[in-house]
Amino acid sequence: DQQVKQNSPSLSVQEGRISILNCDYTNSMFDYFLWYKKYPAEGPTFLISISSIKDKNEDGRFTVFLNKSAKHLSLHIVPSQPGDSAVYFCAASASNDYKLSFGAGTTVTVRA
Amino acid sequence: EAQVTQNPRYLITVTGKKLTVTCSQNMNHEYMSWYRQDPGLGLRQIYYSMNVEVTDKGDVPEGYKVSRKEKRNFPLILESPSPNQTSLYFCASKSAGTAKKNIQYFGAGTRLSVL
């Protein structure tokens, strides 16, 4: 049973607009969350992370929001650029556990 | 350049023919892991290794073996591949230390087809 869920398989957004990717989790032991980005024929690369002691983390155009009570996190990309077109994976881990549990991924397409 | 290298990148084989996918990292990482990616399921962990000679099962270990005789290498072995092992495989590594900063570095992937 998947403990991390990304319910939107795909997202299409116009260049310059905001992309919002959502992720839900079920395991209350998860306390560290990451987003990975994957281009075709490449491995996933780390994008941004957030610890459960925070509710927001920003890095340039990327912001991750965490709502612990709802067991929900989201990734905002503002403004979206064509190079952001990729698959985005949400991942989570529990304290002192190196294992990452991944969602199924969301394919983002940024239209010019 | 810091990297995780997997070989081969693409492999087509037949049922029952033993194969090995190699993984090597040059970052002196203690932790290494294998994942498979399937449509609608994301990445699922097959096996992991906390250090040399220390390996353990992940979520989907059936039909796979691993070994960790050297710190830099973590090969994935399919003794008798079956069609349900057709998938995209990723090797990953991370430095031991604060598990909170659980950023893993991934190889480029191996696409395996078992006929």
PDB file of N, CA, C and O in Angstrom, chain B residues 4-54:
ATOM      1  N   VAL B   4      26.851   8.594  -9.633  1.00  0.00           N
ATOM      2  CA  VAL B   4      26.479   7.193  -9.486  1.00  0.00           C
ATOM      3  C   VAL B   4      26.354   6.642 -10.902  1.00  0.00           C
ATOM      4  O   VAL B   4      25.593   7.186 -11.704  1.00  0.00           O
ATOM      5  N   THR B   5      27.090   5.594 -11.182  1.00  0.00           N
ATOM      6  CA  THR B   5      27.153   5.057 -12.546  1.00  0.00           C
ATOM      7  C   THR B   5      26.551   3.668 -12.599  1.00  0.00           C
ATOM      8  O   THR B   5      26.960   2.776 -11.841  1.00  0.00           O
ATOM      9  N   GLN B   6      25.589   3.506 -13.485  1.00  0.00           N
ATOM     10  CA  GLN B   6      24.950   2.211 -13.679  1.00  0.00           C
ATOM     11  C   GLN B   6      25.274   1.682 -15.065  1.00  0.00           C
ATOM     12  O   GLN B   6      25.311   2.434 -16.033  1.00  0.00           O
ATOM     13  N   ASN B   7      25.459   0.380 -15.142  1.00  0.00           N
ATOM     14  CA  ASN B   7      25.649  -0.277 -16.436  1.00  0.00           C
ATOM     15  C   ASN B   7      25.012  -1.659 -16.439  1.00  0.00           C
ATOM     16  O   ASN B   7      25.048  -2.359 -15.418  1.00  0.00           O
ATOM     17  N   PRO B   8      24.386  -2.073 -17.567  1.00  0.00           N
ATOM     18  CA  PRO B   8      24.195  -1.258 -18.760  1.00  0.00           C
ATOM     19  C   PRO B   8      23.045  -0.274 -18.594  1.00  0.00           C
ATOM     20  O   PRO B   8      22.318  -0.331 -17.612  1.00  0.00           O
ATOM     21  N   ARG B   9      22.861   0.613 -19.543  1.00  0.00           N
ATOM     22  CA  ARG B   9      21.729   1.541 -19.513  1.00  0.00           C
ATOM     23  C   ARG B   9      20.467   0.887 -20.072  1.00  0.00           C
ATOM     24  O   ARG B   9      19.367   1.197 -19.645  1.00  0.00           O
ATOM     25  N   TYR B  10      20.662   0.001 -21.016  1.00  0.00           N
ATOM     26  CA  TYR B  10      19.534  -0.700 -21.624  1.00  0.00           C
ATOM     27  C   TYR B  10      19.903  -2.179 -21.747  1.00  0.00           C
ATOM     28  O   TYR B  10      21.039  -2.515 -22.088  1.00  0.00           O
ATOM     29  N   LEU B  11      18.930  -3.030 -21.477  1.00  0.00           N
ATOM     30  CA  LEU B  11      19.192  -4.468 -21.551  1.00  0.00           C
ATOM     31  C   LEU B  11      17.915  -5.205 -21.914  1.00  0.00           C
ATOM     32  O   LEU B  11      16.879  -4.989 -21.288  1.00  0.00           O
ATOM     33  N   ILE B  12      18.019  -6.037 -22.940  1.00  0.00           N
ATOM     34  CA  ILE B  12      16.927  -6.936 -23.317  1.00  0.00           C
ATOM     35  C   ILE B  12      17.446  -8.350 -23.120  1.00  0.00           C
ATOM     36  O   ILE B  12      18.509  -8.700 -23.628  1.00  0.00           O
ATOM     37  N   THR B  13      16.684  -9.150 -22.381  1.00  0.00           N
ATOM     38  CA  THR B  13      17.115 -10.510 -22.116  1.00  0.00           C
ATOM     39  C   THR B  13      15.914 -11.444 -22.201  1.00  0.00           C
ATOM     40  O   THR B  13      14.799 -11.012 -22.451  1.00  0.00           O
ATOM     41  N   VAL B  14      16.174 -12.714 -21.970  1.00  0.00           N
ATOM     42  CA  VAL B  14      15.102 -13.707 -22.012  1.00  0.00           C
ATOM     43  C   VAL B  14      14.900 -14.314 -20.633  1.00  0.00           C
ATOM     44  O   VAL B  14      15.798 -14.290 -19.781  1.00  0.00           O
ATOM     45  N   THR B  15      13.728 -14.839 -20.422  1.00  0.00           N
ATOM     46  CA  THR B  15      13.384 -15.442 -19.141  1.00  0.00           C
ATOM     47  C   THR B  15      14.402 -16.491 -18.735  1.00  0.00           C
ATOM     48  O   THR B  15      14.782 -17.338 -19.532  1.00  0.00           O
ATOM     49  N   GLY B  16      14.882 -16.378 -17.479  1.00  0.00           N
ATOM     50  CA  GLY B  16      15.762 -17.393 -16.922  1.00  0.00           C
ATOM     51  C   GLY B  16      17.248 -17.171 -17.123  1.00  0.00           C
ATOM     52  O   GLY B  16      18.060 -17.878 -16.522  1.00  0.00           O
ATOM     53  N   LYS B  17      17.629 -16.194 -17.908  1.00  0.00           N
ATOM     54  CA  LYS B  17      19.057 -15.967 -18.163  1.00  0.00           C
ATOM     55  C   LYS B  17      19.615 -14.966 -17.149  1.00  0.00           C
ATOM     56  O   LYS B  17      19.290 -13.778 -17.196  1.00  0.00           O
ATOM     57  N   LYS B  18      20.474 -15.461 -16.287  1.00  0.00           N
ATOM     58  CA  LYS B  18      21.022 -14.639 -15.202  1.00  0.00           C
ATOM     59  C   LYS B  18      21.670 -13.362 -15.717  1.00  0.00           C
ATOM     60  O   LYS B  18      22.348 -13.366 -16.751  1.00  0.00           O
ATOM     61  N   LEU B  19      21.440 -12.263 -14.999  1.00  0.00           N
ATOM     62  CA  LEU B  19      22.071 -11.011 -15.386  1.00  0.00           C
ATOM     63  C   LEU B  19      22.448 -10.209 -14.151  1.00  0.00           C
ATOM     64  O   LEU B  19      21.904 -10.402 -13.057  1.00  0.00           O
ATOM     65  N   THR B  20      23.405  -9.322 -14.342  1.00  0.00           N
ATOM     66  CA  THR B  20      23.852  -8.422 -13.283  1.00  0.00           C
ATOM     67  C   THR B  20      23.859  -6.998 -13.798  1.00  0.00           C
ATOM     68  O   THR B  20      24.359  -6.730 -14.894  1.00  0.00           O
ATOM     69  N   VAL B  21      23.290  -6.096 -13.008  1.00  0.00           N
ATOM     70  CA  VAL B  21      23.363  -4.669 -13.295  1.00  0.00           C
ATOM     71  C   VAL B  21      24.338  -4.060 -12.293  1.00  0.00           C
ATOM     72  O   VAL B  21      24.176  -4.235 -11.077  1.00  0.00           O
ATOM     73  N   THR B  22      25.350  -3.405 -12.803  1.00  0.00           N
ATOM     74  CA  THR B  22      26.360  -2.857 -11.897  1.00  0.00           C
ATOM     75  C   THR B  22      26.010  -1.437 -11.482  1.00  0.00           C
ATOM     76  O   THR B  22      25.322  -0.699 -12.192  1.00  0.00           O
ATOM     77  N   CYS B  23      26.483  -1.068 -10.296  1.00  0.00           N
ATOM     78  CA  CYS B  23      26.315   0.290  -9.777  1.00  0.00           C
ATOM     79  C   CYS B  23      27.585   0.669  -9.035  1.00  0.00           C
ATOM     80  O   CYS B  23      28.064  -0.097  -8.185  1.00  0.00           O
ATOM     81  N   SER B  24      28.091   1.831  -9.341  1.00  0.00           N
ATOM     82  CA  SER B  24      29.307   2.303  -8.693  1.00  0.00           C
ATOM     83  C   SER B  24      29.155   3.779  -8.358  1.00  0.00           C
ATOM     84  O   SER B  24      28.632   4.552  -9.161  1.00  0.00           O
ATOM     85  N   GLN B  25      29.623   4.167  -7.158  1.00  0.00           N
ATOM     86  CA  GLN B  25      29.579   5.591  -6.779  1.00  0.00           C
ATOM     87  C   GLN B  25      30.974   6.035  -6.334  1.00  0.00           C
ATOM     88  O   GLN B  25      31.723   5.247  -5.747  1.00  0.00           O
ATOM     89  N   ASN B  26      31.276   7.285  -6.616  1.00  0.00           N
ATOM     90  CA  ASN B  26      32.612   7.804  -6.311  1.00  0.00           C
ATOM     91  C   ASN B  26      32.592   8.845  -5.195  1.00  0.00           C
ATOM     92  O   ASN B  26      33.483   9.691  -5.099  1.00  0.00           O
ATOM     93  N   MET B  27      31.556   8.811  -4.363  1.00  0.00           N
ATOM     94  CA  MET B  27      31.396   9.811  -3.322  1.00  0.00           C
ATOM     95  C   MET B  27      31.716   9.258  -1.932  1.00  0.00           C
ATOM     96  O   MET B  27      31.484   9.937  -0.925  1.00  0.00           O
ATOM     97  N   ASN B  28      32.215   8.033  -1.880  1.00  0.00           N
ATOM     98  CA  ASN B  28      32.541   7.394  -0.601  1.00  0.00           C
ATOM     99  C   ASN B  28      31.319   7.279   0.320  1.00  0.00           C
ATOM    100  O   ASN B  28      31.427   7.352   1.545  1.00  0.00           O
ATOM    101  N   HIS B  29      30.147   7.098  -0.306  1.00  0.00           N
ATOM    102  CA  HIS B  29      28.922   6.977   0.464  1.00  0.00           C
ATOM    103  C   HIS B  29      28.801   5.604   1.100  1.00  0.00           C
ATOM    104  O   HIS B  29      29.115   4.589   0.479  1.00  0.00           O
ATOM    105  N   GLU B  30      28.292   5.605   2.333  1.00  0.00           N
ATOM    106  CA  GLU B  30      28.094   4.337   3.030  1.00  0.00           C
ATOM    107  C   GLU B  30      26.815   3.650   2.555  1.00  0.00           C
ATOM    108  O   GLU B  30      26.767   2.444   2.390  1.00  0.00           O
ATOM    109  N   TYR B  31      25.763   4.413   2.346  1.00  0.00           N
ATOM    110  CA  TYR B  31      24.444   3.857   2.053  1.00  0.00           C
ATOM    111  C   TYR B  31      24.232   3.786   0.551  1.00  0.00           C
ATOM    112  O   TYR B  31      24.442   4.758  -0.171  1.00  0.00           O
ATOM    113  N   MET B  32      23.791   2.616   0.087  1.00  0.00           N
ATOM    114  CA  MET B  32      23.422   2.449  -1.312  1.00  0.00           C
ATOM    115  C   MET B  32      22.113   1.671  -1.384  1.00  0.00           C
ATOM    116  O   MET B  32      21.790   0.886  -0.483  1.00  0.00           O
ATOM    117  N   SER B  33      21.382   1.897  -2.480  1.00  0.00           N
ATOM    118  CA  SER B  33      20.051   1.317  -2.575  1.00  0.00           C
ATOM    119  C   SER B  33      19.676   1.081  -4.030  1.00  0.00           C
ATOM    120  O   SER B  33      20.164   1.787  -4.920  1.00  0.00           O
ATOM    121  N   TRP B  34      18.821   0.092  -4.261  1.00  0.00           N
ATOM    122  CA  TRP B  34      18.262  -0.152  -5.582  1.00  0.00           C
ATOM    123  C   TRP B  34      16.756   0.073  -5.539  1.00  0.00           C
ATOM    124  O   TRP B  34      16.072  -0.359  -4.588  1.00  0.00           O
ATOM    125  N   TYR B  35      16.248   0.734  -6.589  1.00  0.00           N
ATOM    126  CA  TYR B  35      14.819   0.981  -6.749  1.00  0.00           C
ATOM    127  C   TYR B  35      14.399   0.492  -8.133  1.00  0.00           C
ATOM    128  O   TYR B  35      15.182   0.460  -9.064  1.00  0.00           O
ATOM    129  N   ARG B  36      13.119   0.172  -8.240  1.00  0.00           N
ATOM    130  CA  ARG B  36      12.532  -0.011  -9.543  1.00  0.00           C
ATOM    131  C   ARG B  36      11.376   0.974  -9.709  1.00  0.00           C
ATOM    132  O   ARG B  36      10.664   1.257  -8.739  1.00  0.00           O
ATOM    133  N   GLN B  37      11.249   1.498 -10.931  1.00  0.00           N
ATOM    134  CA  GLN B  37      10.180   2.444 -11.221  1.00  0.00           C
ATOM    135  C   GLN B  37       9.215   1.822 -12.200  1.00  0.00           C
ATOM    136  O   GLN B  37       9.601   1.401 -13.301  1.00  0.00           O
ATOM    137  N   ASP B  38       7.951   1.763 -11.829  1.00  0.00           N
ATOM    138  CA  ASP B  38       6.904   1.217 -12.679  1.00  0.00           C
ATOM    139  C   ASP B  38       5.770   2.229 -12.784  1.00  0.00           C
ATOM    140  O   ASP B  38       5.503   2.965 -11.815  1.00  0.00           O
ATOM    141  N   PRO B  39       5.092   2.269 -13.929  1.00  0.00           N
ATOM    142  CA  PRO B  39       4.021   3.255 -14.129  1.00  0.00           C
ATOM    143  C   PRO B  39       2.964   3.173 -13.030  1.00  0.00           C
ATOM    144  O   PRO B  39       2.488   2.099 -12.685  1.00  0.00           O
ATOM    145  N   GLY B  40       2.628   4.336 -12.493  1.00  0.00           N
ATOM    146  CA  GLY B  40       1.598   4.402 -11.468  1.00  0.00           C
ATOM    147  C   GLY B  40       2.044   3.999 -10.078  1.00  0.00           C
ATOM    148  O   GLY B  40       1.272   4.108  -9.121  1.00  0.00           O
ATOM    149  N   LEU B  41       3.276   3.536  -9.952  1.00  0.00           N
ATOM    150  CA  LEU B  41       3.749   3.045  -8.651  1.00  0.00           C
ATOM    151  C   LEU B  41       4.938   3.834  -8.116  1.00  0.00           C
ATOM    152  O   LEU B  41       5.356   3.621  -6.977  1.00  0.00           O
ATOM    153  N   GLY B  42       5.506   4.699  -8.895  1.00  0.00           N
ATOM    154  CA  GLY B  42       6.657   5.453  -8.431  1.00  0.00           C
ATOM    155  C   GLY B  42       7.884   4.575  -8.290  1.00  0.00           C
ATOM    156  O   GLY B  42       8.009   3.544  -8.959  1.00  0.00           O
ATOM    157  N   LEU B  43       8.793   4.956  -7.405  1.00  0.00           N
ATOM    158  CA  LEU B  43       9.997   4.175  -7.159  1.00  0.00           C
ATOM    159  C   LEU B  43       9.799   3.333  -5.908  1.00  0.00           C
ATOM    160  O   LEU B  43       9.399   3.841  -4.860  1.00  0.00           O
ATOM    161  N   ARG B  44      10.090   2.066  -6.020  1.00  0.00           N
ATOM    162  CA  ARG B  44       9.975   1.158  -4.885  1.00  0.00           C
ATOM    163  C   ARG B  44      11.342   0.544  -4.595  1.00  0.00           C
ATOM    164  O   ARG B  44      12.052   0.129  -5.508  1.00  0.00           O
ATOM    165  N   GLN B  45      11.670   0.468  -3.337  1.00  0.00           N
ATOM    166  CA  GLN B  45      12.996   0.003  -2.937  1.00  0.00           C
ATOM    167  C   GLN B  45      13.084  -1.519  -3.022  1.00  0.00           C
ATOM    168  O   GLN B  45      12.228  -2.240  -2.512  1.00  0.00           O
ATOM    169  N   ILE B  46      14.161  -2.010  -3.625  1.00  0.00           N
ATOM    170  CA  ILE B  46      14.366  -3.447  -3.781  1.00  0.00           C
ATOM    171  C   ILE B  46      15.255  -3.980  -2.644  1.00  0.00           C
ATOM    172  O   ILE B  46      14.874  -4.870  -1.886  1.00  0.00           O
ATOM    173  N   TYR B  47      16.449  -3.440  -2.553  1.00  0.00           N
ATOM    174  CA  TYR B  47      17.423  -3.777  -1.515  1.00  0.00           C
ATOM    175  C   TYR B  47      18.196  -2.529  -1.164  1.00  0.00           C
ATOM    176  O   TYR B  47      18.271  -1.591  -1.952  1.00  0.00           O
ATOM    177  N   TYR B  48      18.799  -2.549   0.022  1.00  0.00           N
ATOM    178  CA  TYR B  48      19.672  -1.468   0.394  1.00  0.00           C
ATOM    179  C   TYR B  48      20.856  -2.009   1.183  1.00  0.00           C
ATOM    180  O   TYR B  48      20.844  -3.155   1.655  1.00  0.00           O
ATOM    181  N   SER B  49      21.863  -1.157   1.322  1.00  0.00           N
ATOM    182  CA  SER B  49      23.071  -1.544   2.051  1.00  0.00           C
ATOM    183  C   SER B  49      23.545  -0.368   2.886  1.00  0.00           C
ATOM    184  O   SER B  49      23.716   0.741   2.364  1.00  0.00           O
ATOM    185  N   MET B  50      23.740  -0.632   4.171  1.00  0.00           N
ATOM    186  CA  MET B  50      24.196   0.436   5.057  1.00  0.00           C
ATOM    187  C   MET B  50      25.713   0.603   5.015  1.00  0.00           C
ATOM    188  O   MET B  50      26.242   1.651   5.379  1.00  0.00           O
ATOM    189  N   ASN B  51      26.406  -0.444   4.593  1.00  0.00           N
ATOM    190  CA  ASN B  51      27.864  -0.385   4.487  1.00  0.00           C
ATOM    191  C   ASN B  51      28.356  -1.709   3.911  1.00  0.00           C
ATOM    192  O   ASN B  51      27.553  -2.604   3.596  1.00  0.00           O
ATOM    193  N   VAL B  52      29.650  -1.844   3.785  1.00  0.00           N
ATOM    194  CA  VAL B  52      30.233  -3.066   3.215  1.00  0.00           C
ATOM    195  C   VAL B  52      29.769  -4.287   4.007  1.00  0.00           C
ATOM    196  O   VAL B  52      29.762  -4.275   5.251  1.00  0.00           O
ATOM    197  N   GLU B  53      29.326  -5.299   3.266  1.00  0.00           N
ATOM    198  CA  GLU B  53      28.863  -6.564   3.825  1.00  0.00           C
ATOM    199  C   GLU B  53      27.581  -6.442   4.663  1.00  0.00           C
ATOM    200  O   GLU B  53      27.210  -7.393   5.355  1.00  0.00           O
ATOM    201  N   VAL B  54      26.898  -5.305   4.581  1.00  0.00           N
ATOM    202  CA  VAL B  54      25.639  -5.122   5.305  1.00  0.00           C
ATOM    203  C   VAL B  54      24.546  -4.794   4.303  1.00  0.00           C
ATOM    204  O   VAL B  54      24.523  -3.695   3.728  1.00  0.00           O
TER     205      VAL B  54
END
